[in-house]
Amino acid sequence: MRHLFLVLISALVIVGCNDDKAIFIAGNPTWQNEYAGIWKSVIGTPASINLLSVAGIQPKVEALEKLGKPEFPLNQTDIKVEVRGGKTYLQFPLEKEEQIYGLGLNFKNVHQRGKIYRLHVDHYGGRDNGRTHAPVPFYISSLGYGVLINAAKYIDIYVGTGLRKDSKTPENPQDRNTDKDWTAAPYSEIVEVVVPGEGVEVIVFAGKNIQQVVQRYNLYCGGGYLPPKWGLGFWQRTPTLFTDAEVENEVDEFEKHNFPLDVIGLEPGWHSSSYPCTFEWDTGRYPNPGRFINELKNKGARVNLWLNPYVSPESSLYEKIEPYTGTHTVWNGIVPDFITKEASEIMGAHFNKELLAVGVSGFKVDEVDGFDQWVWPDNATFPSGLDGETMRQVYGLLVQKWSNELYKARNERTYGLVRASNAGASSFPYVIYNDYYRHEDFIIALINSSFSGVLWTPEVRKSGTPEEWLRRMQTVCFSPMAMINAWADGTKPWSFPEVYEQCQDVAFLRMSLLPYIYSTFAKYHFEGIPPFRAMAMEEGFKDIGKASSSEISSDENPYAIAVKKEIKDQYMMGESMLVAPLFKWNTKRDVLLPQGNWYDFYTGKFVGNGEIVQIDAGLDKIPLFVKDGAIIPMMPAIRQTSEWKEDMPLEIRVFGEKDGDFELYDDDGLTFDYQKGEFTIKKLKVLNGEGSIENMKVDGSWTYGDVSWNFMTK
Ligand code: GAL
């Protein structure tokens, strides 16, 4: 009831309780300024558990302040709320030229206007309907604001589909038979949301452009995760039931083939029993895990372990954890309730002893998303009091937070995989993946991940042809996790000898770009800028502000057309690199270059400016373009980050004619000491064709030595 009074009812319709204590509220919510550019409204009586409380977010206040103090970005009287019949109904305005982005990890659409979703954590089933691995209830408008519905429930959202009788801008009905402009989806001026429950917390984020809205969201959630350096090297996951000898042999093969390898992932078979899991080593296949992991470390490879968190009756954990598990089982394994301190501690102690203490570097937490057929139903209950629906929405968050803390307590950074997430996950060390495997849609997921504070890998498994294999290898090397997942197919980078050299080239290119990529992730951590970003976040969209795009002349801003164009097949990596992947059947493609001069990464040659160019890239390379003034720091193509030591020669590539700068970040690459200020940033600068380096902060490791400037555009 306390929250009820936080709602100011401007139009004062009805507020009160009837005899059954049902709540009725209707009016405009009031907004409290939480941090610079961020407002919250607590409407009615929200559930005590929400997405951000589960994620345990710790906003980066200073970084938020640096972004300035904008005004509330919407007309407050256009935001309406009603609480009735046990549900909360929200309305937000939508202008005619406005585009909406976000709403989680969708695989088909980048533009969300006109879509209807029920946001529900699930394995992606081939249709964008809200059921996905990270159905984050956060949307971002092209007009420079974002709305987060902070509820751990199945949320319905109608993005510009409903038409209301009381519309401020009613349109005249048209006759379908005689009017060629008739449309089945006339202009709707609202986003409508239904939240089950008698209240909800809503958070609004302002921004001068889409990227800044997302930055605020990520900073509010604690800033993005900075992976350990080894996490950004190449990953290989071995087939199920592999033995220690087979894994060691696999690592040797990578060395023989001279292919990058930093992490080896073990799939089902390392546990004494899986589906459900014991979280104890199989003594037949892994008689001495400590020796095995050490052996791999000596070969420069870290170990990541597959698991799902459902506890097998064969595990020594079973009896201890049983009181802290839900009413339902998954594959006859019990489901720990990580909201309870006890479950977290019991699981934590077991993991520490069996796995972390022997040197395991991280996990792949599988199957926390669902498939209704095997995960708990909504009527399940958990000892913490959570219902099945809420637990479904937050289970991915819970395991991420819990496991991250295990590593944090050891002052070790981890990096791993997870199949479910939700709002609040920006600072967690996890990358999402799935079994869906459509290459084009994997790129869309990568684009969409940038709106939702999550990371995504377009992992490579198998391919029908060498071309497809190479294309997939190229894109995965330009993603947050460069990985082959050979659990079922036993593929290796050299599975298609016809294209092996090209695969090697792109993997080594990623390795030499690590100075650029690592600094990109540092920006994610400190400033909330997504490392892999939708084109909609790029310059050219940025000044659209409150003006509708019809007011912007396309002569002045050629890229304004792109607000209308849905860009699904290209994205940005870091500040200045545009990645335009190709799919198996083509060597040519169109690339949309934002305003400003753009250059070919490989040759430094001018390619275009604010236009769509057709490129003929051939098969060997993934098309990469860089902005005018771009500075790309690179280092020698090492095979493993264990070779990334002091005095790495630094090659600084410079593109175009404009002056530019780049903040090169460095630290120990392994621990959380950077959070205590132990890091170094040096500004690489180009002024009138001259390069220089300026110390910005020198308080931690600096692993670079000799510097050479390479002006690529002659
Ligand atoms: C799937 C997962 C795959 C692989 C497999 C092992 O659920 O998505 O990547 O780990 O399980 O059984």
XYZ file of C-alpha atoms and ligand atoms in Angstrom:
726
model
C 0.000 0.000 0.000
C 2.898 2.306 0.729
C 3.750 2.623 -2.958
C 0.220 3.516 -3.823
C 0.752 7.003 -2.579
C 3.838 7.486 -4.676
C 1.593 7.653 -7.672
C 0.355 11.120 -8.365
C -2.917 11.034 -10.076
C -3.110 14.161 -12.134
C -6.464 13.413 -13.667
C -7.465 11.746 -10.431
C -9.705 9.061 -11.718
C -9.920 6.406 -9.040
C -7.496 5.374 -6.386
C -8.484 3.027 -3.693
C -9.135 -0.424 -2.459
C -12.363 -2.267 -2.477
C -13.266 -4.790 0.199
C -11.219 -7.498 -1.508
C -8.149 -5.250 -1.328
C -8.013 -5.045 -5.103
C -6.179 -1.922 -6.193
C -7.487 0.589 -8.689
C -5.232 3.274 -9.966
C -5.509 5.400 -13.033
C -3.587 8.464 -14.071
C -0.116 9.716 -14.857
C 2.761 8.238 -12.900
C 5.149 10.556 -11.076
C 8.820 10.286 -11.799
C 11.628 10.530 -9.349
C 15.028 11.470 -10.606
C 17.320 8.618 -9.580
C 20.578 9.542 -11.303
C 21.482 12.040 -14.008
C 19.207 11.234 -16.956
C 17.373 8.394 -15.192
C 13.914 8.509 -13.612
C 11.927 5.897 -11.786
C 8.258 5.518 -11.056
C 6.941 3.013 -8.555
C 3.359 2.303 -9.465
C 0.931 0.496 -7.156
C 2.439 -2.370 -5.218
C 5.089 -4.037 -7.353
C 6.327 -7.558 -6.601
C 9.167 -7.479 -4.085
C 11.437 -9.320 -6.524
C 12.204 -7.668 -9.843
C 14.820 -8.094 -12.559
C 17.207 -5.469 -11.234
C 16.930 -6.582 -7.623
C 17.846 -10.106 -8.675
C 20.747 -8.833 -10.770
C 21.856 -6.758 -7.755
C 22.817 -3.803 -9.923
C 25.268 -1.206 -8.665
C 24.954 1.919 -10.805
C 28.164 3.657 -11.876
C 27.170 7.042 -10.552
C 30.203 9.087 -11.577
C 30.144 7.833 -15.130
C 26.427 8.608 -15.305
C 27.046 12.138 -14.156
C 29.648 12.649 -16.849
C 26.947 12.065 -19.440
C 25.190 15.248 -18.351
C 21.824 16.050 -16.833
C 19.158 16.036 -19.509
C 15.489 16.837 -18.974
C 12.842 14.163 -18.696
C 12.644 13.037 -22.318
C 8.897 12.548 -22.721
C 5.785 14.536 -22.151
C 4.742 13.210 -18.745
C 1.041 13.598 -19.360
C 1.393 11.230 -22.316
C 2.420 8.407 -19.989
C -0.543 6.709 -18.397
C -1.098 3.912 -15.985
C -4.000 1.853 -14.738
C -3.970 -0.871 -12.149
C -7.054 -3.015 -12.210
C -8.081 -6.633 -11.910
C -4.661 -7.702 -10.685
C -2.822 -6.258 -13.685
C -0.956 -3.082 -14.460
C -1.535 -1.367 -17.776
C 0.898 1.201 -19.115
C 0.745 3.546 -22.079
C 3.662 5.440 -23.589
C 3.508 7.856 -26.512
C 4.841 7.138 -29.959
C 5.405 9.712 -32.656
C 4.843 9.150 -36.277
C 8.455 8.953 -37.379
C 9.706 7.251 -34.284
C 11.430 3.875 -34.451
C 11.740 1.504 -31.528
C 14.680 -0.807 -30.827
C 15.483 -3.394 -28.199
C 13.103 -5.671 -26.305
C 15.715 -8.329 -25.990
C 17.530 -10.851 -28.085
C 15.385 -11.036 -31.195
C 16.618 -12.933 -34.246
C 14.477 -11.549 -37.057
C 13.685 -7.907 -36.374
C 15.800 -4.933 -35.422
C 12.936 -2.468 -35.763
C 10.365 -3.228 -33.113
C 7.639 -0.812 -34.103
C 4.477 -2.696 -35.050
C 5.499 -5.788 -33.093
C 3.627 -7.561 -30.314
C 5.568 -9.593 -27.791
C 4.971 -11.589 -24.652
C 8.408 -11.388 -23.088
C 9.146 -14.844 -21.781
C 12.513 -16.499 -21.195
C 12.755 -19.474 -23.520
C 14.888 -21.171 -26.120
C 14.380 -19.244 -29.352
C 11.846 -21.063 -31.489
C 12.335 -19.471 -34.907
C 9.840 -16.600 -34.517
C 10.216 -13.233 -32.833
C 7.314 -13.406 -30.429
C 8.985 -12.506 -27.151
C 10.107 -16.021 -26.299
C 13.850 -15.816 -26.362
C 16.988 -16.250 -24.272
C 17.055 -12.663 -23.080
C 13.601 -11.068 -23.447
C 14.793 -7.845 -21.863
C 11.809 -5.499 -21.239
C 13.751 -2.421 -22.284
C 13.052 -0.453 -25.428
C 14.868 2.477 -26.940
C 13.390 5.142 -29.149
C 15.081 6.838 -32.087
C 13.981 10.070 -30.387
C 16.467 9.537 -27.599
C 14.908 7.825 -24.611
C 14.479 4.326 -23.244
C 11.875 2.615 -21.075
C 12.569 -0.327 -18.797
C 9.695 -2.303 -17.304
C 11.448 -3.728 -14.294
C 9.251 -6.754 -13.647
C 10.227 -10.418 -13.499
C 6.979 -11.498 -15.131
C 5.719 -12.394 -18.579
C 5.129 -8.907 -19.913
C 2.920 -8.164 -22.911
C 3.985 -5.268 -25.076
C 2.211 -3.809 -28.084
C 4.652 -1.515 -29.857
C 2.489 0.869 -31.850
C -0.286 -1.537 -32.738
C -3.300 -0.500 -30.641
C -5.630 2.261 -31.807
C -7.578 4.050 -29.112
C -10.895 5.826 -29.383
C -9.486 8.665 -27.287
C -6.468 9.125 -29.581
C -5.166 12.701 -29.844
C -4.425 12.155 -33.499
C -7.284 10.053 -34.844
C -7.060 9.149 -38.483
C -9.955 8.932 -40.861
C -11.037 5.429 -41.705
C -10.356 4.464 -45.288
C -12.254 2.183 -47.579
C -10.164 -0.816 -48.367
C -11.873 -1.401 -51.685
C -11.437 2.052 -53.094
C -8.494 3.563 -51.275
C -5.096 2.226 -52.269
C -3.550 3.740 -49.126
C -5.674 1.584 -46.872
C -3.535 -0.315 -44.431
C -4.254 -3.114 -42.027
C -1.896 -1.439 -39.560
C -2.809 2.246 -39.380
C -0.678 4.632 -37.353
C -0.839 3.959 -33.667
C 0.424 6.580 -31.260
C 1.085 4.331 -28.305
C 3.189 1.598 -26.846
C 0.990 -0.393 -24.496
C 2.214 -2.744 -21.823
C 0.445 -5.262 -19.617
C 2.220 -6.467 -16.503
C 0.642 -9.201 -14.403
C 0.498 -7.818 -10.862
C -0.875 -4.835 -9.011
C 1.989 -2.521 -9.692
C 5.320 -2.206 -11.380
C 8.522 -0.230 -11.337
C 9.271 1.653 -14.547
C 12.549 3.380 -15.351
C 13.033 5.990 -18.057
C 16.459 6.784 -19.522
C 17.261 9.901 -21.532
C 19.974 10.268 -24.153
C 21.033 12.610 -26.886
C 20.962 9.611 -29.209
C 20.234 5.893 -29.125
C 23.739 4.989 -28.049
C 23.661 7.326 -25.099
C 20.354 5.892 -23.895
C 21.940 2.447 -23.976
C 25.055 3.762 -22.250
C 22.920 5.087 -19.415
C 21.129 1.777 -19.159
C 24.410 -0.166 -19.064
C 25.976 2.199 -16.529
C 22.855 2.002 -14.376
C 23.266 -1.777 -14.457
C 26.872 -1.459 -13.240
C 28.729 -0.942 -16.526
C 29.610 -3.635 -19.030
C 31.817 -6.590 -18.210
C 35.522 -6.436 -18.937
C 36.567 -9.982 -19.869
C 39.979 -11.341 -18.972
C 42.342 -11.085 -21.932
C 42.241 -14.840 -22.447
C 38.453 -14.670 -22.884
C 38.948 -12.684 -26.062
C 41.227 -15.282 -27.643
C 39.930 -18.283 -29.619
C 37.704 -20.946 -28.028
C 37.141 -24.560 -29.019
C 34.532 -26.805 -27.402
C 35.259 -30.521 -27.612
C 32.772 -33.327 -28.320
C 30.732 -34.913 -25.530
C 32.357 -37.736 -23.624
C 35.891 -36.658 -24.532
C 38.563 -37.917 -22.150
C 41.428 -35.944 -20.658
C 43.843 -37.486 -23.171
C 41.592 -36.564 -26.071
C 41.291 -32.987 -24.852
C 45.050 -32.678 -24.393
C 45.529 -34.068 -27.864
C 43.070 -31.505 -29.249
C 45.071 -28.703 -27.666
C 48.265 -30.141 -29.195
C 46.595 -30.288 -32.586
C 45.874 -26.565 -32.391
C 49.543 -25.974 -31.812
C 50.538 -28.262 -34.682
C 48.121 -26.537 -37.007
C 49.283 -23.171 -35.734
C 45.764 -22.031 -34.869
C 44.901 -19.648 -32.030
C 43.527 -21.274 -28.887
C 42.990 -19.755 -25.464
C 40.083 -21.739 -24.072
C 39.016 -25.325 -24.369
C 35.424 -26.063 -23.431
C 34.397 -29.445 -22.094
C 30.880 -30.528 -22.994
C 28.805 -33.222 -21.201
C 31.082 -36.039 -20.126
C 33.335 -34.404 -17.586
C 30.654 -34.842 -14.858
C 30.215 -38.328 -13.442
C 26.645 -37.941 -14.703
C 24.904 -35.215 -16.743
C 21.321 -34.136 -17.409
C 20.919 -33.793 -14.387
C 24.453 -33.049 -13.274
C 26.673 -34.077 -10.383
C 29.244 -31.259 -10.679
C 31.793 -33.925 -9.823
C 34.430 -35.193 -12.207
C 34.047 -38.523 -13.929
C 36.945 -40.445 -12.479
C 37.239 -42.662 -15.538
C 37.602 -39.881 -18.088
C 39.235 -37.381 -15.720
C 41.126 -39.277 -13.020
C 43.188 -36.252 -12.022
C 41.486 -32.969 -12.890
C 44.143 -30.803 -11.185
C 46.934 -32.354 -13.227
C 44.857 -32.167 -16.411
C 44.043 -28.479 -15.984
C 47.628 -27.634 -15.122
C 48.854 -29.500 -18.132
C 46.529 -27.436 -20.320
C 47.581 -24.217 -18.624
C 51.160 -25.068 -19.463
C 50.027 -25.355 -23.045
C 48.397 -21.918 -22.773
C 44.794 -23.155 -22.637
C 42.123 -22.491 -20.014
C 39.273 -24.840 -19.197
C 35.598 -23.952 -19.377
C 33.010 -26.484 -18.235
C 29.549 -27.134 -19.600
C 26.765 -27.680 -17.080
C 23.134 -27.195 -16.373
C 22.344 -26.360 -12.758
C 19.941 -29.256 -12.129
C 21.331 -31.475 -9.382
C 21.478 -35.222 -9.883
C 20.565 -37.627 -7.048
C 24.018 -39.095 -7.710
C 25.744 -35.913 -6.607
C 27.141 -35.635 -3.095
C 25.371 -32.261 -3.089
C 21.908 -33.692 -3.388
C 20.945 -34.172 0.250
C 22.391 -30.825 1.322
C 20.810 -28.787 -1.400
C 17.440 -30.538 -1.436
C 15.735 -28.271 1.165
C 16.604 -25.256 -0.974
C 15.193 -26.494 -4.256
C 11.862 -25.972 -6.018
C 8.810 -28.203 -6.134
C 9.610 -29.503 -9.613
C 12.538 -31.322 -11.130
C 14.265 -30.967 -14.486
C 15.226 -34.326 -15.986
C 14.753 -35.655 -12.459
C 17.334 -33.262 -11.102
C 16.417 -30.775 -8.393
C 16.466 -27.053 -9.050
C 18.474 -24.934 -6.597
C 16.751 -21.754 -5.494
C 19.651 -19.326 -5.821
C 17.585 -16.593 -4.193
C 18.189 -18.384 -0.900
C 21.510 -17.711 0.729
C 21.742 -21.373 1.652
C 21.487 -22.677 -1.910
C 24.076 -20.165 -3.105
C 26.441 -21.102 -0.300
C 26.045 -24.863 -0.606
C 26.476 -24.774 -4.385
C 29.292 -22.252 -3.996
C 31.248 -24.371 -1.530
C 30.895 -27.408 -3.770
C 31.948 -25.517 -6.905
C 34.871 -23.928 -5.115
C 36.184 -27.224 -3.888
C 35.555 -29.389 -6.952
C 36.082 -26.920 -9.730
C 37.496 -23.473 -8.983
C 40.188 -24.743 -6.630
C 41.508 -27.101 -9.310
C 41.782 -24.253 -11.790
C 38.563 -24.245 -13.848
C 38.335 -20.828 -15.518
C 34.614 -20.607 -16.102
C 31.365 -22.225 -17.114
C 28.868 -22.655 -19.878
C 25.550 -22.586 -18.083
C 23.182 -24.411 -20.385
C 19.412 -24.893 -20.431
C 18.468 -22.219 -17.916
C 16.158 -20.740 -20.560
C 13.675 -23.529 -20.903
C 11.623 -25.348 -23.333
C 8.360 -25.583 -21.468
C 8.332 -29.343 -21.880
C 11.192 -29.911 -19.505
C 11.658 -26.873 -17.335
C 9.426 -26.260 -14.302
C 5.862 -25.070 -14.999
C 4.557 -21.706 -13.828
C 2.780 -23.248 -10.868
C 6.107 -24.440 -9.408
C 7.131 -22.830 -6.148
C 10.504 -22.283 -4.574
C 11.614 -22.061 -0.921
C 12.321 -18.324 -1.262
C 8.652 -17.836 -2.108
C 9.245 -17.268 -5.812
C 6.670 -18.647 -8.204
C 7.553 -20.589 -11.328
C 6.973 -17.658 -13.671
C 9.251 -15.289 -11.798
C 11.919 -17.967 -11.456
C 11.766 -18.639 -15.198
C 12.393 -14.951 -15.916
C 15.335 -14.643 -13.518
C 17.051 -18.029 -13.384
C 19.668 -17.031 -15.956
C 20.404 -13.846 -14.028
C 20.697 -15.757 -10.772
C 23.268 -18.252 -12.016
C 25.279 -15.502 -13.678
C 25.398 -13.416 -10.544
C 26.139 -16.339 -8.266
C 28.997 -17.721 -10.372
C 30.462 -14.271 -11.026
C 30.675 -13.754 -7.280
C 32.541 -17.032 -6.803
C 35.246 -15.772 -9.139
C 35.183 -12.240 -7.743
C 35.850 -13.614 -4.276
C 39.063 -15.104 -5.688
C 39.911 -11.878 -7.515
C 39.844 -13.786 -10.800
C 37.955 -12.655 -13.847
C 35.948 -15.318 -15.614
C 34.190 -15.356 -18.975
C 31.667 -17.920 -20.015
C 28.443 -18.795 -21.744
C 24.848 -18.778 -20.623
C 21.592 -19.527 -22.383
C 19.276 -17.209 -20.442
C 19.509 -13.645 -19.273
C 17.407 -10.592 -18.665
C 17.583 -6.940 -17.684
C 20.428 -5.976 -15.381
C 23.001 -8.355 -16.859
C 25.452 -5.842 -18.365
C 28.136 -6.420 -15.757
C 27.969 -10.220 -15.851
C 30.754 -12.218 -17.477
C 28.544 -14.127 -19.870
C 27.883 -14.458 -23.567
C 24.602 -15.931 -24.833
C 24.462 -18.680 -27.500
C 21.872 -21.159 -28.727
C 21.148 -24.128 -30.984
C 19.254 -22.205 -33.663
C 22.196 -21.761 -36.059
C 20.872 -19.569 -38.852
C 23.876 -17.475 -39.811
C 21.942 -14.392 -40.975
C 19.796 -14.438 -37.855
C 22.880 -14.864 -35.677
C 24.006 -11.463 -36.996
C 20.628 -9.940 -36.159
C 20.993 -11.310 -32.634
C 24.449 -9.735 -32.425
C 22.971 -6.402 -33.510
C 20.084 -6.681 -31.054
C 22.295 -7.728 -28.153
C 23.656 -4.184 -28.168
C 20.292 -2.728 -27.161
C 19.834 -5.026 -24.187
C 23.051 -5.080 -22.191
C 23.898 -8.636 -23.188
C 26.584 -10.265 -25.327
C 25.964 -12.839 -28.035
C 28.170 -15.244 -29.953
C 27.323 -16.505 -33.438
C 29.141 -19.746 -32.575
C 30.351 -22.084 -35.328
C 29.352 -25.743 -35.228
C 29.352 -27.349 -38.660
C 28.805 -26.365 -42.271
C 27.545 -27.849 -45.485
C 30.302 -26.325 -47.597
C 33.761 -24.812 -47.160
C 32.395 -21.370 -48.078
C 29.783 -21.510 -45.351
C 32.394 -22.658 -42.870
C 34.681 -19.770 -43.738
C 31.865 -17.208 -43.610
C 30.828 -18.394 -40.180
C 34.414 -18.426 -38.944
C 34.822 -14.874 -40.199
C 31.817 -13.546 -38.330
C 32.525 -15.359 -35.098
C 35.982 -13.784 -35.038
C 34.224 -10.417 -35.067
C 32.000 -11.106 -32.087
C 32.337 -11.082 -28.287
C 33.420 -14.735 -28.288
C 35.309 -16.395 -31.132
C 34.294 -20.010 -30.692
C 33.755 -23.331 -32.381
C 31.241 -25.477 -30.516
C 32.084 -28.985 -31.712
C 30.090 -30.818 -29.031
C 28.088 -32.796 -31.607
C 30.105 -32.571 -34.805
C 33.730 -32.774 -33.780
C 34.620 -29.963 -36.177
C 37.977 -28.190 -36.016
C 39.182 -24.992 -37.642
C 40.837 -27.198 -40.272
C 37.724 -29.295 -40.975
C 37.585 -27.730 -44.427
C 41.191 -27.756 -45.673
C 40.156 -25.763 -48.781
C 39.637 -22.676 -46.623
C 41.956 -23.405 -43.740
C 44.403 -20.651 -44.494
C 41.630 -18.068 -44.659
C 40.261 -19.308 -41.310
C 43.714 -19.035 -39.838
C 44.047 -15.509 -41.236
C 40.841 -14.252 -39.690
C 41.542 -15.855 -36.315
C 45.020 -14.302 -36.255
C 43.551 -10.985 -37.367
C 41.347 -11.075 -34.284
C 44.414 -11.807 -32.159
C 46.304 -8.855 -33.599
C 43.280 -6.625 -33.032
C 43.144 -7.498 -29.323
C 44.554 -4.124 -28.206
C 41.630 -2.481 -30.025
C 39.079 -5.069 -28.837
C 40.239 -5.012 -25.217
C 40.038 -1.213 -25.127
C 36.577 -1.500 -26.665
C 35.480 -3.697 -23.769
C 37.042 -1.225 -21.330
C 34.710 1.412 -22.831
C 31.856 -1.002 -22.237
C 32.864 -1.311 -18.612
C 33.657 2.327 -17.832
C 31.280 4.154 -20.172
C 28.593 1.605 -20.963
C 29.220 1.691 -24.727
C 28.283 -1.691 -26.214
C 31.358 -3.268 -27.829
C 29.351 -4.638 -30.766
C 26.711 -2.159 -31.818
C 23.759 -1.745 -34.116
C 24.235 0.741 -36.925
C 21.390 2.722 -35.398
C 23.830 3.776 -32.688
C 26.268 5.174 -35.203
C 26.858 8.818 -36.153
C 24.324 10.122 -38.561
C 21.536 8.947 -36.315
C 22.984 10.915 -33.500
C 21.611 14.393 -34.100
C 18.113 13.359 -34.855
C 17.113 14.239 -31.319
C 13.543 15.356 -30.983
C 13.117 16.291 -34.607
C 11.208 13.840 -36.709
C 13.239 12.584 -39.619
C 10.886 14.323 -42.055
C 12.294 17.599 -40.743
C 15.806 16.529 -41.558
C 16.796 17.144 -45.100
C 18.299 14.075 -46.609
C 20.812 16.337 -48.362
C 22.188 17.427 -45.033
C 21.997 14.042 -43.478
C 21.998 11.297 -46.063
C 22.096 8.735 -43.345
C 18.730 9.875 -42.048
C 17.188 7.483 -44.530
C 18.678 4.718 -42.500
C 16.357 5.475 -39.617
C 13.692 4.070 -41.851
C 15.853 1.317 -43.235
C 16.212 -1.711 -41.047
C 19.848 -2.699 -41.035
C 20.196 -6.372 -40.279
C 23.470 -7.440 -41.804
C 26.183 -5.077 -40.660
C 27.312 -3.733 -37.313
C 30.027 -1.793 -35.551
C 32.882 -3.327 -33.571
C 34.304 -0.712 -31.248
C 34.454 2.967 -31.985
C 35.319 2.949 -35.627
C 35.150 -0.441 -37.342
C 32.167 -1.457 -39.445
C 31.789 -5.197 -39.995
C 29.839 -6.336 -43.049
C 29.770 -10.128 -43.004
C 28.996 -12.235 -46.020
C 26.969 -15.408 -46.054
C 27.798 -18.672 -47.738
C 26.402 -17.965 -51.163
C 27.752 -14.528 -51.932
C 30.948 -12.585 -52.417
C 29.235 -9.285 -53.201
C 27.010 -7.236 -50.995
C 25.682 -3.783 -50.300
C 27.129 -1.888 -47.394
C 25.482 1.163 -45.922
C 28.158 3.663 -44.979
C 27.095 6.368 -42.530
C 27.882 9.989 -43.177
C 31.592 10.807 -43.226
C 34.389 9.213 -45.214
C 34.836 5.484 -44.810
C 37.912 3.465 -45.721
C 38.732 -0.146 -46.430
C 40.441 -1.618 -43.379
C 42.776 -3.810 -45.382
C 43.964 -1.269 -47.938
C 43.235 2.117 -46.375
C 41.502 3.187 -49.602
C 38.469 5.468 -49.611
C 35.218 3.549 -50.099
C 32.323 5.969 -49.683
C 30.495 8.569 -47.646
C 26.869 8.490 -46.533
C 25.875 6.057 -49.215
C 25.152 2.494 -50.054
C 28.090 0.910 -51.833
C 28.263 -2.435 -53.525
C 31.411 -4.289 -52.695
C 32.912 -7.359 -54.261
C 34.855 -8.817 -51.397
C 35.750 -12.237 -52.718
C 35.827 -15.126 -50.311
C 39.066 -14.658 -48.439
C 38.230 -11.756 -46.205
C 35.420 -10.391 -44.132
C 34.635 -6.863 -45.324
C 35.743 -4.295 -42.753
C 35.500 -0.529 -43.033
C 36.789 2.216 -40.824
C 35.868 5.813 -40.247
C 37.849 8.838 -41.203
C 40.316 9.569 -38.423
C 40.111 6.015 -37.088
C 43.048 4.800 -35.046
C 43.296 1.033 -34.724
C 46.007 -0.251 -32.373
C 47.263 -3.708 -33.254
C 49.946 -6.084 -32.063
C 51.744 -9.105 -33.522
C 49.421 -12.026 -34.178
C 50.131 -14.190 -31.141
C 48.469 -17.600 -30.957
C 47.564 -17.400 -27.296
C 47.124 -14.516 -24.889
C 49.628 -16.211 -22.562
C 52.154 -14.763 -25.018
C 50.769 -11.266 -24.387
C 53.514 -10.072 -22.080
C 55.593 -6.934 -21.600
C 56.909 -5.007 -24.595
C 54.448 -6.130 -27.240
C 55.271 -4.104 -30.338
C 52.372 -1.814 -31.122
C 51.354 -1.058 -34.679
C 49.005 1.897 -34.799
C 47.013 1.992 -38.016
C 45.560 5.319 -39.006
C 42.850 5.797 -41.614
C 41.635 8.733 -43.660
C 42.503 12.377 -43.361
C 40.848 13.633 -40.224
C 42.597 14.083 -36.916
C 41.603 11.476 -34.405
C 42.368 9.832 -31.108
C 41.942 6.521 -29.375
C 42.187 5.621 -25.701
C 44.335 2.517 -25.460
C 43.526 0.705 -22.222
C 45.637 -1.857 -20.416
C 45.745 -3.686 -17.103
C 46.790 -7.080 -15.720
C 44.115 -8.757 -17.863
C 43.227 -11.252 -15.170
C 42.074 -9.755 -11.880
C 39.639 -7.148 -10.618
C 42.451 -4.843 -9.493
C 41.455 -2.453 -12.279
C 38.334 -1.726 -10.250
C 40.660 -0.301 -7.599
C 42.209 1.976 -10.188
C 45.096 -0.234 -11.302
C 45.045 0.362 -15.012
C 46.701 2.460 -17.669
C 45.168 4.543 -20.423
C 47.223 6.252 -23.069
C 45.745 8.486 -25.694
C 46.899 7.721 -29.227
C 46.529 10.942 -31.163
C 46.821 12.055 -34.731
C 47.103 15.759 -35.394
C 47.905 17.120 -38.858
C 49.215 13.775 -39.981
C 51.500 13.337 -36.954
C 51.016 10.613 -34.382
C 51.710 11.044 -30.677
C 50.972 9.271 -27.430
C 49.806 11.012 -24.283
C 49.589 9.422 -20.839
C 46.128 9.788 -19.370
C 46.487 7.475 -16.414
C 49.416 5.217 -15.683
C 48.581 3.129 -12.648
C 48.688 -0.403 -13.891
C 50.318 -2.760 -16.335
C 51.387 -1.498 -19.722
C 52.257 -4.384 -21.968
C 53.305 -2.470 -25.056
C 56.807 -1.668 -26.235
C 57.989 -0.216 -29.556
C 55.419 1.801 -31.418
C 55.077 2.129 -35.167
C 52.553 4.376 -36.869
C 51.077 3.065 -40.063
C 49.201 5.671 -42.073
C 47.045 3.424 -44.222
C 45.466 6.051 -46.450
C 48.119 7.309 -48.821
C 22.821 -27.979 -25.752
C 23.708 -26.761 -25.983
C 24.865 -27.204 -26.855
C 25.603 -28.331 -26.193
C 24.645 -29.473 -25.852
C 25.336 -30.565 -25.061
O 21.772 -27.667 -24.935
O 23.008 -25.704 -26.570
O 25.739 -26.116 -27.079
O 26.230 -27.862 -25.021
O 23.554 -28.989 -25.114
O 24.456 -31.568 -24.702
